[in-house]
mmCIF file of C-alpha atoms in Angstrom:
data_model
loop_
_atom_site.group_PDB
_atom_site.id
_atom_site.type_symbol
_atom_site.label_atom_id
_atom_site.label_comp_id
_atom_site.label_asym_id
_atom_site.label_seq_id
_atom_site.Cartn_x
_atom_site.Cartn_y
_atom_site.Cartn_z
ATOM 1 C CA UNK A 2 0.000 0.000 0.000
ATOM 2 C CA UNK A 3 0.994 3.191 -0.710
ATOM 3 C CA UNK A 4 1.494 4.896 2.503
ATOM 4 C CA UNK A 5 1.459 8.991 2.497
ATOM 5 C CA UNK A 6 3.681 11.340 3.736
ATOM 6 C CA UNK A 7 3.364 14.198 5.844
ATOM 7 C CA UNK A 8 4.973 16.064 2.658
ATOM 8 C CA UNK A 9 2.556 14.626 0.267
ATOM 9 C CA UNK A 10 -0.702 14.733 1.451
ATOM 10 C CA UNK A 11 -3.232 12.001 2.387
ATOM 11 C CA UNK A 12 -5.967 10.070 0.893
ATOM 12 C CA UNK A 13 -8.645 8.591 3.139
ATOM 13 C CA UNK A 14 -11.748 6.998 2.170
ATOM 14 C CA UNK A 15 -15.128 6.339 4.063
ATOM 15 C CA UNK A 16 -16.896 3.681 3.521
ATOM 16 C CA UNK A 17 -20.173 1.841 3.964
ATOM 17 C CA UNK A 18 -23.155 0.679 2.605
ATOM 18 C CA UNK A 19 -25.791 2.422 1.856
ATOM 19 C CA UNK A 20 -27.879 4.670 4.956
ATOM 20 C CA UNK A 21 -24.200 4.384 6.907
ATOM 21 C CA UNK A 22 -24.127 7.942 7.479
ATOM 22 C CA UNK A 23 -21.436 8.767 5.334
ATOM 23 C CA UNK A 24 -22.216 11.864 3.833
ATOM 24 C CA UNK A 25 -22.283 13.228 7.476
ATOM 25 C CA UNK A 26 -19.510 12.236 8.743
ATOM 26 C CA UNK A 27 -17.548 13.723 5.675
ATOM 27 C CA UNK A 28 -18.846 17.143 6.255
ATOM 28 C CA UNK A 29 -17.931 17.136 9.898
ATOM 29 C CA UNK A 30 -14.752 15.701 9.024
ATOM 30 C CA UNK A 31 -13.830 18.183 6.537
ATOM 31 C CA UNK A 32 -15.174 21.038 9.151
ATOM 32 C CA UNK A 33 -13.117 19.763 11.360
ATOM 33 C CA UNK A 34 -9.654 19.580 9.431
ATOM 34 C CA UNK A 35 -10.325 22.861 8.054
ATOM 35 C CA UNK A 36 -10.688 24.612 11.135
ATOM 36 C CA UNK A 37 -6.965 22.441 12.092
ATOM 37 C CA UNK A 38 -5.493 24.484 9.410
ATOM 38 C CA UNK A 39 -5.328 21.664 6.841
ATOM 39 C CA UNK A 40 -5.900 21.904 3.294
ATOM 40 C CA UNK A 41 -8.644 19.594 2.006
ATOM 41 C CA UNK A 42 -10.127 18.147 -1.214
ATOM 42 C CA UNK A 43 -13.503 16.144 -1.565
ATOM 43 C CA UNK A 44 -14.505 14.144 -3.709
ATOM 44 C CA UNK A 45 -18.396 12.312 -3.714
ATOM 45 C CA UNK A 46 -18.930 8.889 -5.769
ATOM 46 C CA UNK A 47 -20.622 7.948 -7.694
ATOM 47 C CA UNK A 48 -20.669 11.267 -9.518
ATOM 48 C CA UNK A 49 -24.002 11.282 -10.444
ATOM 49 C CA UNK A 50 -23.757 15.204 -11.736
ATOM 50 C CA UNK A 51 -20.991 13.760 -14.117
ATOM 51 C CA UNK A 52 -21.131 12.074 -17.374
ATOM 52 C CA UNK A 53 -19.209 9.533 -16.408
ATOM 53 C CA UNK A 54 -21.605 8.100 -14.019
ATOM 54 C CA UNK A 55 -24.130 7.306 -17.148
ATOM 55 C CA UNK A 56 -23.850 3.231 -16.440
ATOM 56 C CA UNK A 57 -23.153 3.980 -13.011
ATOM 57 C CA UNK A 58 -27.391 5.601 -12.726
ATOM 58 C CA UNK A 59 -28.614 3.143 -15.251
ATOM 59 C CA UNK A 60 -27.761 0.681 -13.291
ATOM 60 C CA UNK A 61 -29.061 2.079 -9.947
ATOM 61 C CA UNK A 62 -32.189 2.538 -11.315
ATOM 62 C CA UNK A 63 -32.827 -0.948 -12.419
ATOM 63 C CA UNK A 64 -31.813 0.047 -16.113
ATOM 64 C CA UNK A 65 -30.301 -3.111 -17.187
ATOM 65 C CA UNK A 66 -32.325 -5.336 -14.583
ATOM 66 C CA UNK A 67 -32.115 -6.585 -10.588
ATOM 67 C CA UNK A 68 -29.180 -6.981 -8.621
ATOM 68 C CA UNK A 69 -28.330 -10.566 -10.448
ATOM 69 C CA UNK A 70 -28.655 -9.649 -13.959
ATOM 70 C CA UNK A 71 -25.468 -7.337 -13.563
ATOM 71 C CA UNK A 72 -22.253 -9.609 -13.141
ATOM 72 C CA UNK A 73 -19.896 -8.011 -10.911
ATOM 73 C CA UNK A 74 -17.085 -7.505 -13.097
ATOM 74 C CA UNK A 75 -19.510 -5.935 -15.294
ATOM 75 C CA UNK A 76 -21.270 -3.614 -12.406
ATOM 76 C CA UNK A 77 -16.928 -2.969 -11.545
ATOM 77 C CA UNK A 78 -16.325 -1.542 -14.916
ATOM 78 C CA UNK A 79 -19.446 1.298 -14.018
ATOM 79 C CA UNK A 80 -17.905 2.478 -11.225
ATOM 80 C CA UNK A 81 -14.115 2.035 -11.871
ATOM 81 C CA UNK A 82 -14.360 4.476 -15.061
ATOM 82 C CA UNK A 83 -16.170 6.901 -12.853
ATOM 83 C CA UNK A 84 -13.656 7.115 -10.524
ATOM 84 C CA UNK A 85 -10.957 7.115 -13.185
ATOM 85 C CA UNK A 86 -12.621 10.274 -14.493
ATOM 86 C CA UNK A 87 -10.930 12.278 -11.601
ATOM 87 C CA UNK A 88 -8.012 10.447 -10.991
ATOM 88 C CA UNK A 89 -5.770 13.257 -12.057
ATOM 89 C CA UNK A 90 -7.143 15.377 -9.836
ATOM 90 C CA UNK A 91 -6.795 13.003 -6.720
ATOM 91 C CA UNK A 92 -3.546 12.162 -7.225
ATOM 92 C CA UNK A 93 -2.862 16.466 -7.417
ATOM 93 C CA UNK A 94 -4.440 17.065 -5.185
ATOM 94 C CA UNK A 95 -2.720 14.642 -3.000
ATOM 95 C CA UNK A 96 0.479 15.768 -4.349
ATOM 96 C CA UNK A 97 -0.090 19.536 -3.596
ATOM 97 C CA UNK A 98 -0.344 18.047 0.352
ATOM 98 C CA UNK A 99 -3.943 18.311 0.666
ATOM 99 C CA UNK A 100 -5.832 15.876 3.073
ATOM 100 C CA UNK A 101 -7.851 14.491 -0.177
ATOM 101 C CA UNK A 102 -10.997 12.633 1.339
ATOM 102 C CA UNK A 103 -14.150 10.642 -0.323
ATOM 103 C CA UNK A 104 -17.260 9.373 0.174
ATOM 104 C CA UNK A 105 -16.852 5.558 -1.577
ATOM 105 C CA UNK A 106 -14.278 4.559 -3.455
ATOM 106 C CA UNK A 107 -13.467 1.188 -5.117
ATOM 107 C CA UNK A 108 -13.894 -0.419 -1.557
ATOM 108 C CA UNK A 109 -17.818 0.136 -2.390
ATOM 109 C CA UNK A 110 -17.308 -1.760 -5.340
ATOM 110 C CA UNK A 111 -15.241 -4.626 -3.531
ATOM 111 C CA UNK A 112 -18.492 -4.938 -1.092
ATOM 112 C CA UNK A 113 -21.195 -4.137 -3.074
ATOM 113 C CA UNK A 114 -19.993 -6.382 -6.440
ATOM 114 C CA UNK A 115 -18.428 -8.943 -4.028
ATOM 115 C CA UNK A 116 -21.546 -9.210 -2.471
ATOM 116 C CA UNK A 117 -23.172 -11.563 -5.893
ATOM 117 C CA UNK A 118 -20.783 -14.159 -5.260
ATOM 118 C CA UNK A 119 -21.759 -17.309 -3.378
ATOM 119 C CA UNK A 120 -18.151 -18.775 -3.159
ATOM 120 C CA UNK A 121 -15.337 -16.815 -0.910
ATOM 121 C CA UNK A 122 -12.201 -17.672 -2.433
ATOM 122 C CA UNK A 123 -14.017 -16.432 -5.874
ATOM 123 C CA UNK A 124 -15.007 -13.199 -4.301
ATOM 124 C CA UNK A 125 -10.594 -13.157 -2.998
ATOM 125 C CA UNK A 126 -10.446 -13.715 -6.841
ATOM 126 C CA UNK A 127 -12.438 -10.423 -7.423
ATOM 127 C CA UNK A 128 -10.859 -8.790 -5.084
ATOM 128 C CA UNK A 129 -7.349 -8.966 -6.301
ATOM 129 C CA UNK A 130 -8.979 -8.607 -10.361
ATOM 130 C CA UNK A 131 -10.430 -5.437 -9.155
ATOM 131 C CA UNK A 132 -7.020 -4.207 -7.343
ATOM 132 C CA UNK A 133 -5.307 -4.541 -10.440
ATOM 133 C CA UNK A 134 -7.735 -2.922 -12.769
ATOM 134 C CA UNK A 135 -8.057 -0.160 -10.420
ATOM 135 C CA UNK A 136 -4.617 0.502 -9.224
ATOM 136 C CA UNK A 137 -2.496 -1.105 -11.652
ATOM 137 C CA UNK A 138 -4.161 -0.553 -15.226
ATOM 138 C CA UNK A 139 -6.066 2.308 -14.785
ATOM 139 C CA UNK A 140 -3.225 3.993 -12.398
ATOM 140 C CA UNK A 141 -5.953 5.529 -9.965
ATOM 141 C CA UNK A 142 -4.780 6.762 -7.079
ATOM 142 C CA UNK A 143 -4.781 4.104 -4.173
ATOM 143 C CA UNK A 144 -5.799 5.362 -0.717
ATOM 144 C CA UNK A 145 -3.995 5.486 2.019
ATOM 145 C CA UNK A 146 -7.340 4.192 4.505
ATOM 146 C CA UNK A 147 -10.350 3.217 4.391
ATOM 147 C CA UNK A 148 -12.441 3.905 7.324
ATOM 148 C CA UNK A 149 -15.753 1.536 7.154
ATOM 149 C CA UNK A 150 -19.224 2.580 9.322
ATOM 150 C CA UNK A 151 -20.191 -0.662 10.387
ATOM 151 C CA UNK A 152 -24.278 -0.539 10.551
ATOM 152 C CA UNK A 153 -26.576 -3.194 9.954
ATOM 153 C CA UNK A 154 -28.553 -3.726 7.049
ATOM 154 C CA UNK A 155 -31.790 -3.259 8.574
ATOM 155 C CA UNK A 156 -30.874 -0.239 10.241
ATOM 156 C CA UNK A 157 -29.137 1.246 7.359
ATOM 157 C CA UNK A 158 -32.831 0.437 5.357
ATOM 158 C CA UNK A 159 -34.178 2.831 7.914
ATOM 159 C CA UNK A 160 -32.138 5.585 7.160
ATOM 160 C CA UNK A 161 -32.083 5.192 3.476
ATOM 161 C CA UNK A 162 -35.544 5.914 3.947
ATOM 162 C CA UNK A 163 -35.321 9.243 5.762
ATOM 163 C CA UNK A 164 -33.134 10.448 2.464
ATOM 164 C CA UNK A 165 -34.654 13.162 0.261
ATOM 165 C CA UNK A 166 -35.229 12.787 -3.227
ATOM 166 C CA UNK A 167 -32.071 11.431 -5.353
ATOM 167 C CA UNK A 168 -30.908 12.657 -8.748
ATOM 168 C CA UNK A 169 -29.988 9.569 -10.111
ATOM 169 C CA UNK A 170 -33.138 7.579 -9.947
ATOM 170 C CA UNK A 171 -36.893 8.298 -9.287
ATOM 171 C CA UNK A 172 -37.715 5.511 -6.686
ATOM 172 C CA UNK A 173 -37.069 5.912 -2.596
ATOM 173 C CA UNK A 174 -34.545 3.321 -2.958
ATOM 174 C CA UNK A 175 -32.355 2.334 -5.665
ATOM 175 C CA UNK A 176 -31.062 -1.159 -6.688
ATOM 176 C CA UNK A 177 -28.987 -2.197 -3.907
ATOM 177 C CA UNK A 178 -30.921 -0.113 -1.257
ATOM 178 C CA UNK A 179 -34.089 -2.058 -2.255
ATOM 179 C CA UNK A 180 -32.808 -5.291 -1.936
ATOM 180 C CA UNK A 181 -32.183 -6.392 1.952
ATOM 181 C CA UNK A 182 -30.357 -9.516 1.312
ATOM 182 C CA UNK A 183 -28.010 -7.398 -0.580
ATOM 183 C CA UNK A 184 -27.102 -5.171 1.702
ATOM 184 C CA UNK A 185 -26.578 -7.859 4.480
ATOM 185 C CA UNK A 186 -23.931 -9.671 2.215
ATOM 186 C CA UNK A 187 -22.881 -5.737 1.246
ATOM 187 C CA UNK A 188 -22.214 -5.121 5.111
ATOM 188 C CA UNK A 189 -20.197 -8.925 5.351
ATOM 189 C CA UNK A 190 -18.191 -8.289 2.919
ATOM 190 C CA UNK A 191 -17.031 -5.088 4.500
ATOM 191 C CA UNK A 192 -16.245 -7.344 7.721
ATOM 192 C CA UNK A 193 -14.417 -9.173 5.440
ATOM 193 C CA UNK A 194 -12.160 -6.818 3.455
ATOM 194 C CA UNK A 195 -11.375 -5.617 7.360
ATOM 195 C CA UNK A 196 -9.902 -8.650 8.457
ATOM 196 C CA UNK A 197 -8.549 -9.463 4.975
ATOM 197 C CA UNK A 198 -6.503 -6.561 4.876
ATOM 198 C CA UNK A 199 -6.202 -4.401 8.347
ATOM 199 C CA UNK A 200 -3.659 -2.184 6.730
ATOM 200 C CA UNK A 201 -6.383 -0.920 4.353
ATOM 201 C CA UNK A 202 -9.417 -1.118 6.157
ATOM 202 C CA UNK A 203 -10.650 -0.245 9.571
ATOM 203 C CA UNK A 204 -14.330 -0.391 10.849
ATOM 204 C CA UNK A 205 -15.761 1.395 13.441
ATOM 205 C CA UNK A 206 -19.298 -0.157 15.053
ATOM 206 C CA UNK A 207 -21.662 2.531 14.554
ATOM 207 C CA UNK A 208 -24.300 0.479 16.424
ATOM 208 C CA UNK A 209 -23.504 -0.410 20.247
ATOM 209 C CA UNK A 210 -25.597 -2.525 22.378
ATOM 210 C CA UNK A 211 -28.690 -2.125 19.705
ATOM 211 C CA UNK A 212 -28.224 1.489 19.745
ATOM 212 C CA UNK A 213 -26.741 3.918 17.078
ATOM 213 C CA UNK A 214 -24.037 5.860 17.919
ATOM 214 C CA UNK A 215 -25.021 10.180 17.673
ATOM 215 C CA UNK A 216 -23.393 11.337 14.946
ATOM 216 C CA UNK A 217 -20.857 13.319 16.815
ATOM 217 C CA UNK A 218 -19.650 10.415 18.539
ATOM 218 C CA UNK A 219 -18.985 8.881 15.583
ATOM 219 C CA UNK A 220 -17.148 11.926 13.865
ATOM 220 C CA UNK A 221 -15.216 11.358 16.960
ATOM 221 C CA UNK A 222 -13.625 7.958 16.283
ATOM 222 C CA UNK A 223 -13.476 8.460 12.674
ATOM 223 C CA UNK A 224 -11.059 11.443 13.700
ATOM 224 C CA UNK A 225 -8.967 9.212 15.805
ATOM 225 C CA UNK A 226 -8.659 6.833 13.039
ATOM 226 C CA UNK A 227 -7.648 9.610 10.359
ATOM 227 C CA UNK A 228 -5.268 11.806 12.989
ATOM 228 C CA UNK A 229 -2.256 9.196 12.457
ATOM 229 C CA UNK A 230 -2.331 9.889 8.415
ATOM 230 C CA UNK A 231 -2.683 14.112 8.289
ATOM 231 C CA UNK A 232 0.223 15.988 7.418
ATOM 232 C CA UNK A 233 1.442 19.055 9.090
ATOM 233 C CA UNK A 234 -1.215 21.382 9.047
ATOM 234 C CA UNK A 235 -0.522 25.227 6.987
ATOM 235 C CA UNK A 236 0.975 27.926 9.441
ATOM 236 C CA UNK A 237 -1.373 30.393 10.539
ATOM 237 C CA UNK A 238 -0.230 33.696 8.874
ATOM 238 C CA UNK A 239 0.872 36.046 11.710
ATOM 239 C CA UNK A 240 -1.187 39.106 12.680
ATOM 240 C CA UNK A 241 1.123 42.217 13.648
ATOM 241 C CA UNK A 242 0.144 42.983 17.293
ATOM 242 C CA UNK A 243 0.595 46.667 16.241
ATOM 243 C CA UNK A 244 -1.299 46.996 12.763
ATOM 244 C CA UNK A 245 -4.422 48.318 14.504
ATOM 245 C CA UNK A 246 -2.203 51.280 15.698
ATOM 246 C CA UNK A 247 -0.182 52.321 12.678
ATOM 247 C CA UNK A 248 -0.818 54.024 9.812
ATOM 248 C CA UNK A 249 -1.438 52.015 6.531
ATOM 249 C CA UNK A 250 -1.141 48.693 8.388
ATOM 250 C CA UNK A 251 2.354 48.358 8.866
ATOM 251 C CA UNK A 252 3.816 48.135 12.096
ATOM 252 C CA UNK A 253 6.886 50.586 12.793
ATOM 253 C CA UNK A 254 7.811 48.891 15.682
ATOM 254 C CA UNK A 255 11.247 46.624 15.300
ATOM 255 C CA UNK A 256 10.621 42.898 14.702
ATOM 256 C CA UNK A 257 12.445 41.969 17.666
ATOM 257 C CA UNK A 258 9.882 44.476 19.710
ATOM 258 C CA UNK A 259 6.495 43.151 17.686
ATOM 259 C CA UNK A 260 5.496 40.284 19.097
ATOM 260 C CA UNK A 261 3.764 38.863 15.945
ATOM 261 C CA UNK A 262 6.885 38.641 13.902
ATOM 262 C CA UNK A 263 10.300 36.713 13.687
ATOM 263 C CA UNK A 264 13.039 38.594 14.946
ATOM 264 C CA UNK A 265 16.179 38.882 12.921
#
């Protein structure tokens, strides 16, 4: 795995199925770097504003048939040119040492396409197909975590259901969200690519004792889990403790008097 460096930047990656809570723990996330001082980039996938997401919504929306009638190295190819769309501007962004973060990411596609195959060591099979389309073919950027919300498939149902009107299809649920069974094996999977590869994946338990965990909780331990992988956050731009007081903003008094500035 590619590991970053302070210099570079990070990439890191939340994941979960469907209803997970996701999208809200990116936004406090990113609120909460920010205000650290770090630089970050966001990126949202699908990309369902994008043209490359056309057999990407198709497909949600029951286009080309149920859950089954999509192989999964066929539903991979959807998603993986999607997210090849932007790779450029990952990887630059991650270059220009940026904390580069995403909601999915080909993890979704590990659980979500792994999820239609009965046999394990197949789905291993998939799994290392996919890593080398992905990573080694198509040269998108790898990440450097991927942080999983653990929540059950019956619970996640719930919330999925509390969502507003989607862009990309005209039902309350699209293909995968409609279909329980799939989002169990979606969620198992998950649990799987954890233990398969814990230098990759972690998973935090969003649901404790039968409970869900409030959402700032949860931002909480998804912190801890990214604080390892941030660079150095950007210097706060000193603010002469005299400006108020001179004319034209600049302070007359000697560096080695001002306290804002460097001496020397």
């Amino acid at each position: 795995m590619e590991k970053g460096s302070t210099a570079r930047g990070s990439f890191i990656v939340l994941e979960g199925t469907d209803g997970s809570g996701k999208g809200t723990q990116l936004e406090l996330l990113v609120k909460r770097l920010t205000q650290a001082g770090h630089d970050v980039a966001v990126f949202d996938f699908p990309q369902y504003d994008q043209p490359s997401s056309y057999f990407v919504k198709r497909y949600l929306n029951g286009d080309y048939g149920g859950t089954a009638d999509v192989g999964p190295y066929t539903g991979a190819l959807f998603y993986a040119l999607d997210r090849y769309d932007v790779a450029d501007k990952i990887r630059q962004a991650r270059d220009d040492g940026k904390v580069v973060l995403a909601n999915r990411y080909t993890a979704s596609s590990m659980a979500h396409q792994g999820a239609k195959f009965d046999n394990a060591e197949q789905r291993r099979g998939y799994f290392i197909w996919l890593d080398n389309l992905e990573f080694e073919t198509l040269k998108i950027p790898r990440p450097d975590l991927n942080i999983v919300l653990r929540v059950p498939a019956e619970t996640a149902q719930q919330l999925v259901d509390q969502k507003g009107r989607r862009s990309y299809t005209d039902k309350k649920r699209d293909l995968h969200e409609a279909d329980l069974d799939h989002m169990r094996l979606a969620v198992s999977v998950y649990d799987d690519l954890c233990q398969l590869f814990p230098k990759d994946f972690t998973r935090i338990d969003c649901v404790r004792s039968g409970e869900l965990l409030d959402v700032e909780t949860i931002n909480k331990l998804v912190s801890e889990k990214v604080a390892p992988l941030l660079p150095e956050p950007k210097p706060k731009k000193a603010r002469c403790c005299h400006r108020i007081a001179t004319r034209g903003g600049n302070c007359r008094t000697s560096r080695r008097t001002c306290r804002s500035l460097p001496a020397g």
